[in-house]
Every structure is written in structure tokens, then in C-alpha cells.
Coordinates of C-alpha atoms in Angstrom, one line a residue:
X31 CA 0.9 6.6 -4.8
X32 CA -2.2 7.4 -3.7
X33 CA -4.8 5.1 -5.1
X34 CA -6.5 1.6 -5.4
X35 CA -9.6 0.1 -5.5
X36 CA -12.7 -1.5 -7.6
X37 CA -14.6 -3.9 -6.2
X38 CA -13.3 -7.2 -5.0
X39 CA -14.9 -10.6 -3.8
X40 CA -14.9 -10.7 -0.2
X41 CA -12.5 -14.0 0.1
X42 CA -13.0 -14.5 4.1
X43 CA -11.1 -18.0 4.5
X44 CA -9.4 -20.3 6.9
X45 CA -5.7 -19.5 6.7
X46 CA -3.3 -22.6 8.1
X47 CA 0.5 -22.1 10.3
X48 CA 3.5 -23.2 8.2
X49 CA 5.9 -24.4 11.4
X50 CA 6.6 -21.1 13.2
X51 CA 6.2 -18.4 9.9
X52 CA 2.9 -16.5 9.5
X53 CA -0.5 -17.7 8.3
X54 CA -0.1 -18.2 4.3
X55 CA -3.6 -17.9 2.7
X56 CA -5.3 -21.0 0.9
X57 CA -4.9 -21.1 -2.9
X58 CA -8.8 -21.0 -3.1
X59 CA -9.1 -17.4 -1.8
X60 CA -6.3 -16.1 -3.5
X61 CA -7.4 -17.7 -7.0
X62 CA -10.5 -15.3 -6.3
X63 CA -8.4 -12.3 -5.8
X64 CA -6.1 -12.3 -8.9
X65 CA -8.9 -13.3 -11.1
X66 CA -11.3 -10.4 -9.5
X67 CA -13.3 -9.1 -12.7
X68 CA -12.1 -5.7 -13.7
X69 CA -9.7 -5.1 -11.3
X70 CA -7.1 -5.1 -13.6
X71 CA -8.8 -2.8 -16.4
X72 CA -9.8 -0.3 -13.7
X73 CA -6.5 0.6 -12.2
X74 CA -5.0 0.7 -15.9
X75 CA -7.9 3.1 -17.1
X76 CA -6.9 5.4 -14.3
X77 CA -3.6 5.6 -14.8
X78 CA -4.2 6.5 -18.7
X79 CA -6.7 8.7 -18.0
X80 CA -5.2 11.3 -15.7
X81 CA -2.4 12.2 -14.0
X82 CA -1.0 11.3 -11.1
X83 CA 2.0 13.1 -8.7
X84 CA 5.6 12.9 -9.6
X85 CA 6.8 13.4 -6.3
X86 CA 6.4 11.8 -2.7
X87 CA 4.8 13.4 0.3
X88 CA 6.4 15.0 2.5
X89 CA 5.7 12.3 5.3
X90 CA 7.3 9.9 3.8
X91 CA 10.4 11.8 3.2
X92 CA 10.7 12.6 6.7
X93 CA 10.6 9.0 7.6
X94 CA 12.8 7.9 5.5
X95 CA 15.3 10.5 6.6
X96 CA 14.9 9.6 10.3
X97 CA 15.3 6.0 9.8
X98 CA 18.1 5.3 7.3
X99 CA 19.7 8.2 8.1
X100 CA 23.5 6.2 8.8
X101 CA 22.2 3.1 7.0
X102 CA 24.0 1.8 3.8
X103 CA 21.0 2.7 1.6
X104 CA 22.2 0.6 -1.0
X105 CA 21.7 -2.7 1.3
X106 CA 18.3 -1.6 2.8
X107 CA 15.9 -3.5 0.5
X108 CA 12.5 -1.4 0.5
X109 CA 9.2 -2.8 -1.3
X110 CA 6.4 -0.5 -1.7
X111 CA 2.6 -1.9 -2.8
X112 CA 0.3 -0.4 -5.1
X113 CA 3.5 1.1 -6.2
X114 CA 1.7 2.9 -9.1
X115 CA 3.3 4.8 -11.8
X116 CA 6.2 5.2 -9.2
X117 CA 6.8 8.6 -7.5
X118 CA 7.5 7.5 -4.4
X119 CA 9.9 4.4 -5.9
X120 CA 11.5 7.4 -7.9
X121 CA 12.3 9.1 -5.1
X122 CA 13.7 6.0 -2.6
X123 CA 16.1 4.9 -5.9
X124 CA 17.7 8.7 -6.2
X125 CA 18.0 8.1 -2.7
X126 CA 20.0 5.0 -3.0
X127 CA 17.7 1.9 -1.6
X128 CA 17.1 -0.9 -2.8
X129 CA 13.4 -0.7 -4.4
X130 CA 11.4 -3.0 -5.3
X131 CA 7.4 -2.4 -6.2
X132 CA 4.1 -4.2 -7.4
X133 CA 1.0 -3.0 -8.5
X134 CA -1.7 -4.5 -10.5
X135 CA -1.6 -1.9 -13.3
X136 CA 0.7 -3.1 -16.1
X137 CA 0.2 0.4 -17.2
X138 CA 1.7 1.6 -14.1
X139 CA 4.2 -0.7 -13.6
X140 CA 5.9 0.0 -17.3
X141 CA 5.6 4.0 -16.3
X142 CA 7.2 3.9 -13.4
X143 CA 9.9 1.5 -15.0
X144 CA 10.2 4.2 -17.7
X145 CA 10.0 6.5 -15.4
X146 CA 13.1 5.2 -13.5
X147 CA 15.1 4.6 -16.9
X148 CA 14.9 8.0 -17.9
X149 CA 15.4 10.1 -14.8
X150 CA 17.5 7.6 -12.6
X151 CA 20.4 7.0 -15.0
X152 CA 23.4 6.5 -13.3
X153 CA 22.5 6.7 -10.2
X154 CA 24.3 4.4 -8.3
X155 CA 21.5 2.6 -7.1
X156 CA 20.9 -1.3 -7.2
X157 CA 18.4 -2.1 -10.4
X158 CA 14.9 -1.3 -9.3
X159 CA 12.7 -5.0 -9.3
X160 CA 9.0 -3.8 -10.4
X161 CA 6.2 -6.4 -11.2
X162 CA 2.5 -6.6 -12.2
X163 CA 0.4 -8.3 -9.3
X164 CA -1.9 -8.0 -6.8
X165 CA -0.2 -7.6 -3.2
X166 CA -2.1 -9.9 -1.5
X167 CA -0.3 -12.7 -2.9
X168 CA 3.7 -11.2 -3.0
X169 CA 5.8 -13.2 -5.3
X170 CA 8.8 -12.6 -3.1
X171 CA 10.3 -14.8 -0.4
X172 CA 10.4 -15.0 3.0
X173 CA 12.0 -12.3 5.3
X174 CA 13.6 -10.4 2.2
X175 CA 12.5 -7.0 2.8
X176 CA 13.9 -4.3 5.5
X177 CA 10.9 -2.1 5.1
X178 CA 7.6 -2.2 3.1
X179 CA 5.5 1.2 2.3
X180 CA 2.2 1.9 1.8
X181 CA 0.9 5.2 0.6
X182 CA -2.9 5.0 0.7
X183 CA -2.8 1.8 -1.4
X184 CA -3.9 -1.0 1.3
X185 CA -7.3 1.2 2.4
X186 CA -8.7 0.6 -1.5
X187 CA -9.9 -3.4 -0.6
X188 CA -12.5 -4.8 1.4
X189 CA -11.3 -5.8 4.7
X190 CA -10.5 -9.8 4.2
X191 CA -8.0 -8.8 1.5
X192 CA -6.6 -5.9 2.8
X193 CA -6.0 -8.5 6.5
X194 CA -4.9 -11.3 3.8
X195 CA -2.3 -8.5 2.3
X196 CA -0.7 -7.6 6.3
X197 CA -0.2 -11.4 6.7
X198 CA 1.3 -10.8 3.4
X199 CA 3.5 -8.3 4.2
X200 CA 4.6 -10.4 7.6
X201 CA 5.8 -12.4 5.6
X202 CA 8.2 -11.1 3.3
X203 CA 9.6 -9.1 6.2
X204 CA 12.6 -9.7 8.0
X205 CA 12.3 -10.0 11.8
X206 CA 11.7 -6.3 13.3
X207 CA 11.5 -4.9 9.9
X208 CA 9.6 -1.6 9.5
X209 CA 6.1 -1.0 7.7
X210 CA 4.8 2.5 7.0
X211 CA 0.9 2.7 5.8
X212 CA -1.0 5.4 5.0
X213 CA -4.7 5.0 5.7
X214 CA -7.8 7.2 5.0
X215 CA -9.9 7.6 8.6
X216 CA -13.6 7.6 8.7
X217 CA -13.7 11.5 9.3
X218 CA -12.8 12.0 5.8
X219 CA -15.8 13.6 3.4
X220 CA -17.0 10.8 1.5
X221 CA -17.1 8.5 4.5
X222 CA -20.6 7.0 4.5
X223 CA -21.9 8.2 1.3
X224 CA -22.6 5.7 -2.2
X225 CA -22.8 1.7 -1.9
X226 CA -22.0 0.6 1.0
X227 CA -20.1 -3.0 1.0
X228 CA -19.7 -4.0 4.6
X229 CA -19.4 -1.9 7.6
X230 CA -16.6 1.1 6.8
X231 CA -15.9 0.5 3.2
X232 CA -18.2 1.8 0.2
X233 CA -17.8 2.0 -3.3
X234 CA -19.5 4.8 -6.1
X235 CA -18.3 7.3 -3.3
X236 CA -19.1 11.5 -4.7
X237 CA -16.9 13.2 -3.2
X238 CA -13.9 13.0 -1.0
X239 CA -10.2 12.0 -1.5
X240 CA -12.1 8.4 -2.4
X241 CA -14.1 10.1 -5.4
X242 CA -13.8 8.2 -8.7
X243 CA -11.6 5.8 -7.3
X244 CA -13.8 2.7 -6.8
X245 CA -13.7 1.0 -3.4
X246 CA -12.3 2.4 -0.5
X247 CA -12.2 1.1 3.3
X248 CA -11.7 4.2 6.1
X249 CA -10.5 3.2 9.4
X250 CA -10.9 3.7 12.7
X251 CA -7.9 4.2 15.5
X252 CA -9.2 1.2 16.7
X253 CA -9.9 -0.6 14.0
X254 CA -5.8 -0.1 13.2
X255 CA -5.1 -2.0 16.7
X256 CA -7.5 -4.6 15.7
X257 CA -6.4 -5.7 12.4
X258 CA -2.8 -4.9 12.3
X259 CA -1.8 -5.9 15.5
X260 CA -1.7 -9.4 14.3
X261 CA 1.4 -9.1 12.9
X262 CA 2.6 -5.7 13.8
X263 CA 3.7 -3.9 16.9
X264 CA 2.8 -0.2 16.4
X265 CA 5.8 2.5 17.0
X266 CA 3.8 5.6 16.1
X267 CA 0.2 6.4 14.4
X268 CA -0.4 10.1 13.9
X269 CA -3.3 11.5 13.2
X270 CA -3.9 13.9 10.8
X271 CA -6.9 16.5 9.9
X272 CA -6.8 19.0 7.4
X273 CA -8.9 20.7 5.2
X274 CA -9.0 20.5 1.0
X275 CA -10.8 22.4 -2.0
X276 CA -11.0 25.5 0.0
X277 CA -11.7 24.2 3.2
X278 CA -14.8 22.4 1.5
X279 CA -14.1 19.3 2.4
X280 CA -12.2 17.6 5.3
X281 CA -9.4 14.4 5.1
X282 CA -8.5 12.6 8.3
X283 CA -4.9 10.4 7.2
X284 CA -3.5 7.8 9.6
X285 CA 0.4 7.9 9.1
X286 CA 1.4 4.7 10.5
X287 CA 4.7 3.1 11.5
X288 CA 5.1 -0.7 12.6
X289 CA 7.6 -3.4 13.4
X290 CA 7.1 -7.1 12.3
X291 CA 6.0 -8.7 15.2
X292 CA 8.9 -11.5 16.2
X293 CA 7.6 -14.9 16.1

């Protein structure tokens, strides 16, 4: 879904090694995320307010197709964050995966859960696993996913929490597991216009895919090396420029793939 944002506290802190398993964040910095004033009551406005897609883009169709195209879908455990009110989680269950899908919207969470009764109804899928949360602290274990998707959920944060969430991530993927993101690049309209927060992400933005939306964080090529590479070893980035509104404005999309790195 393609969404996010409002501000949040930047929550720069040390992070500490559990034996060999990625960084884990101290409780301190994620106490500051989850209880982030009007996080919450912003994402559920939106989602009450207007509408959102039913379907998933194109992109990730094609992924998903290349990738599990001989798998057992049904085994292939697939979390998506910022899951919204659950197009693309709609789409991966039909499918046959295993989905699974947070977002801090209760509002969201109990369409797409609806959403999923209503139209998914004997499919033979394994139960979809939705929860309210933020996904910067993932309230699932160690090494349990096979893939983890982002549709332009991650870029609505200020740069500590959305490098707190990939550690995140790391974590609750197996071994060589896949993440796809989709990330706004700074050659989008919007980029550089409202209050600026810290170097590449702004908020009260007037115009743009970011509009309305609260904060938003747009990216650099480099910046992707930088602050995924981390925990990820890029496959593919692709680069994408279009035009919108009748060629009024211009969008620049990064459409990402990764592998956990093995540590």
C-alpha cells in the first residue's frame, strides 16, 4: 500500500549484538516509537477518509511470479509492512502464500482482515496473521519469514527508524531470504518543498506522490547502498521515472530486491 508517515521522534541510539543475530534495538528508543504522538490517529484518519487501491502494482506481481514461480506457495511465509487496508495481502493470499501483515492503523488492519473474509473465502490458503503495530519493533520471531515486502511504506519515517526497521526486518528473515521495497527517489515533485526534518526527508509537503501524507524520506541510489547494505545484499534496483497528472508532475520509484545478508 502506498502510504505512511506523520512525524516521528528521531530515536538515533546505540544498538547492542545478541551472539551472532543482528543488532536488536534498546527498549528506550523503541518505547519512543510506539508511543509517537499521533502516529496512530493519523494513519487511521487516512484510511477513513479516502480511498485507497484494491489492487497490487504491477511490479510486484511480476516479482512474485518470477520468484515463486515452482514454489509451494502455501509454505512460502511472506510478511508485508505498512500492510494497509491490504491490496497487496489480498492479492499474495488468492495466490496461495502464506501472508502475514502489520500496520499501525487498527482501521486498516480490520479492512484488510475484512477484506480477506469476504473475497478470499475458500481459498485454499493458510489463515492470513494481520496485527496492529509499528514495524520497527516486529512481534515475530527470528528467521520466520521467506520474504518481506514493502510498497512505499518504509520511505514515510525519518531515517533512524526507517535503519531501526531494516535491522528489523534482518531479523525476522530466514538466511538468504528476499526483501522487496519500494522507495520514493529525490527526483520526485515534492522533493525539497514544506518542513524540512533532516537532510532528505520533509513533512507538510504540497504536492507530489508525498502530498497530504505527512512525513516522507526520498532516497538517493546511494543512499540505498549506504543504509541497506547493512543487512542486505542488493540483487536488483531499478529505477524508474515517469510522469503523473498530465505530465505535471514527475515520480522517480526505486523498485528494490535484496537478500538477507548471511551472518
Amino acid at each position: 500500500m502506498q502510504r505512511r508517515g506523520n512525524a516521528m521522534p528521531a530515536t538515533a541510539q546505540t544498538t547492542r549484538r545478541r551472539g551472532n543475530r543482528f543488532p536488536t534495538l534498546l527498549g528506550e528508543s523503541m518505547d519512543l516509537i510506539s508511543t509517537a504522538p499521533n502516529y496512530t490517529g493519523h494513519w487511521d484518519e487516512k484510511f477513513r477518509s479516502r480511498s485507497w487501491g484494491r489492487y497490487p502494482p504491477e511490479d510486484l506481481v511480476r516479482f512474485m511470479g518470477r520468484r515463486f514461480r515452482a514454489a509451494d506457495k502455501g509454505a512460502v511465509k511472506v510478511l508485508e509492512v505498512g500492510c494497509g487496508p491490504g491490496a497487496n495481502l489480498w492479492f499474495m493470499h488468492r495466490e496461495g502464500f502464506a501472508v502475514h501483515g502489520i500496520d499501525i492503523s487498527p482501521t486498516a488492519i480490520a479492512i484488510a482482515n475484512a477484506r480477506l473474509a469476504n473475497e478470499n473465502a475458500g481459498i485454499p490458503s493458510p489463515a492470513a496473521d494481520l496485527r496492529v503495530g509499528h514495524f520497527a519493533r516486529l512481534p515475530w520471531p527470528d528467521g520466520h519469514f521467506d520474504l518481506v515486502v514493502d510498497i512505499f511504506a518504509l520511505y514515510a519515517n525519518t531515517t533512524d527508524v526507517i535503519g531501526q526497521t531494516l535491522v528489523e526486518i534482518a531479523r525476522v528473515l530466514k538466511p538468504g531470504a528476499l526483501f522487496y521495497s519500494k522507495l520514493w527517489g529525490t527526483h520526485c515533485t515534492g522533493y525539497g518543498l514544506g518542513r524540512q526534518i533532516e537532510p532528505g526527508t520533509f513533512d507538510e509537503i504540497p504536492e507530489g506522490p508525498c502530498r497530504g501524507m505527512g512525513v516522507a524520506h526520498f532516497f538517493t541510489r546511494a543512499e540505498i547502498d549506504t543504509l541497506f547494505g547493512g543487512c542486505f545484499q542488493a540483487t536488483a534496483i531499478d529505477r524508474v521515472i515517469r510522469s503523473d497528472v498530465g505530465a505535471h508532475q514527475q515520480i522517480e520509484e526505486f523498485h528494490c530486491q535484496f537478500t538477507r545478508a548471511r551472518r
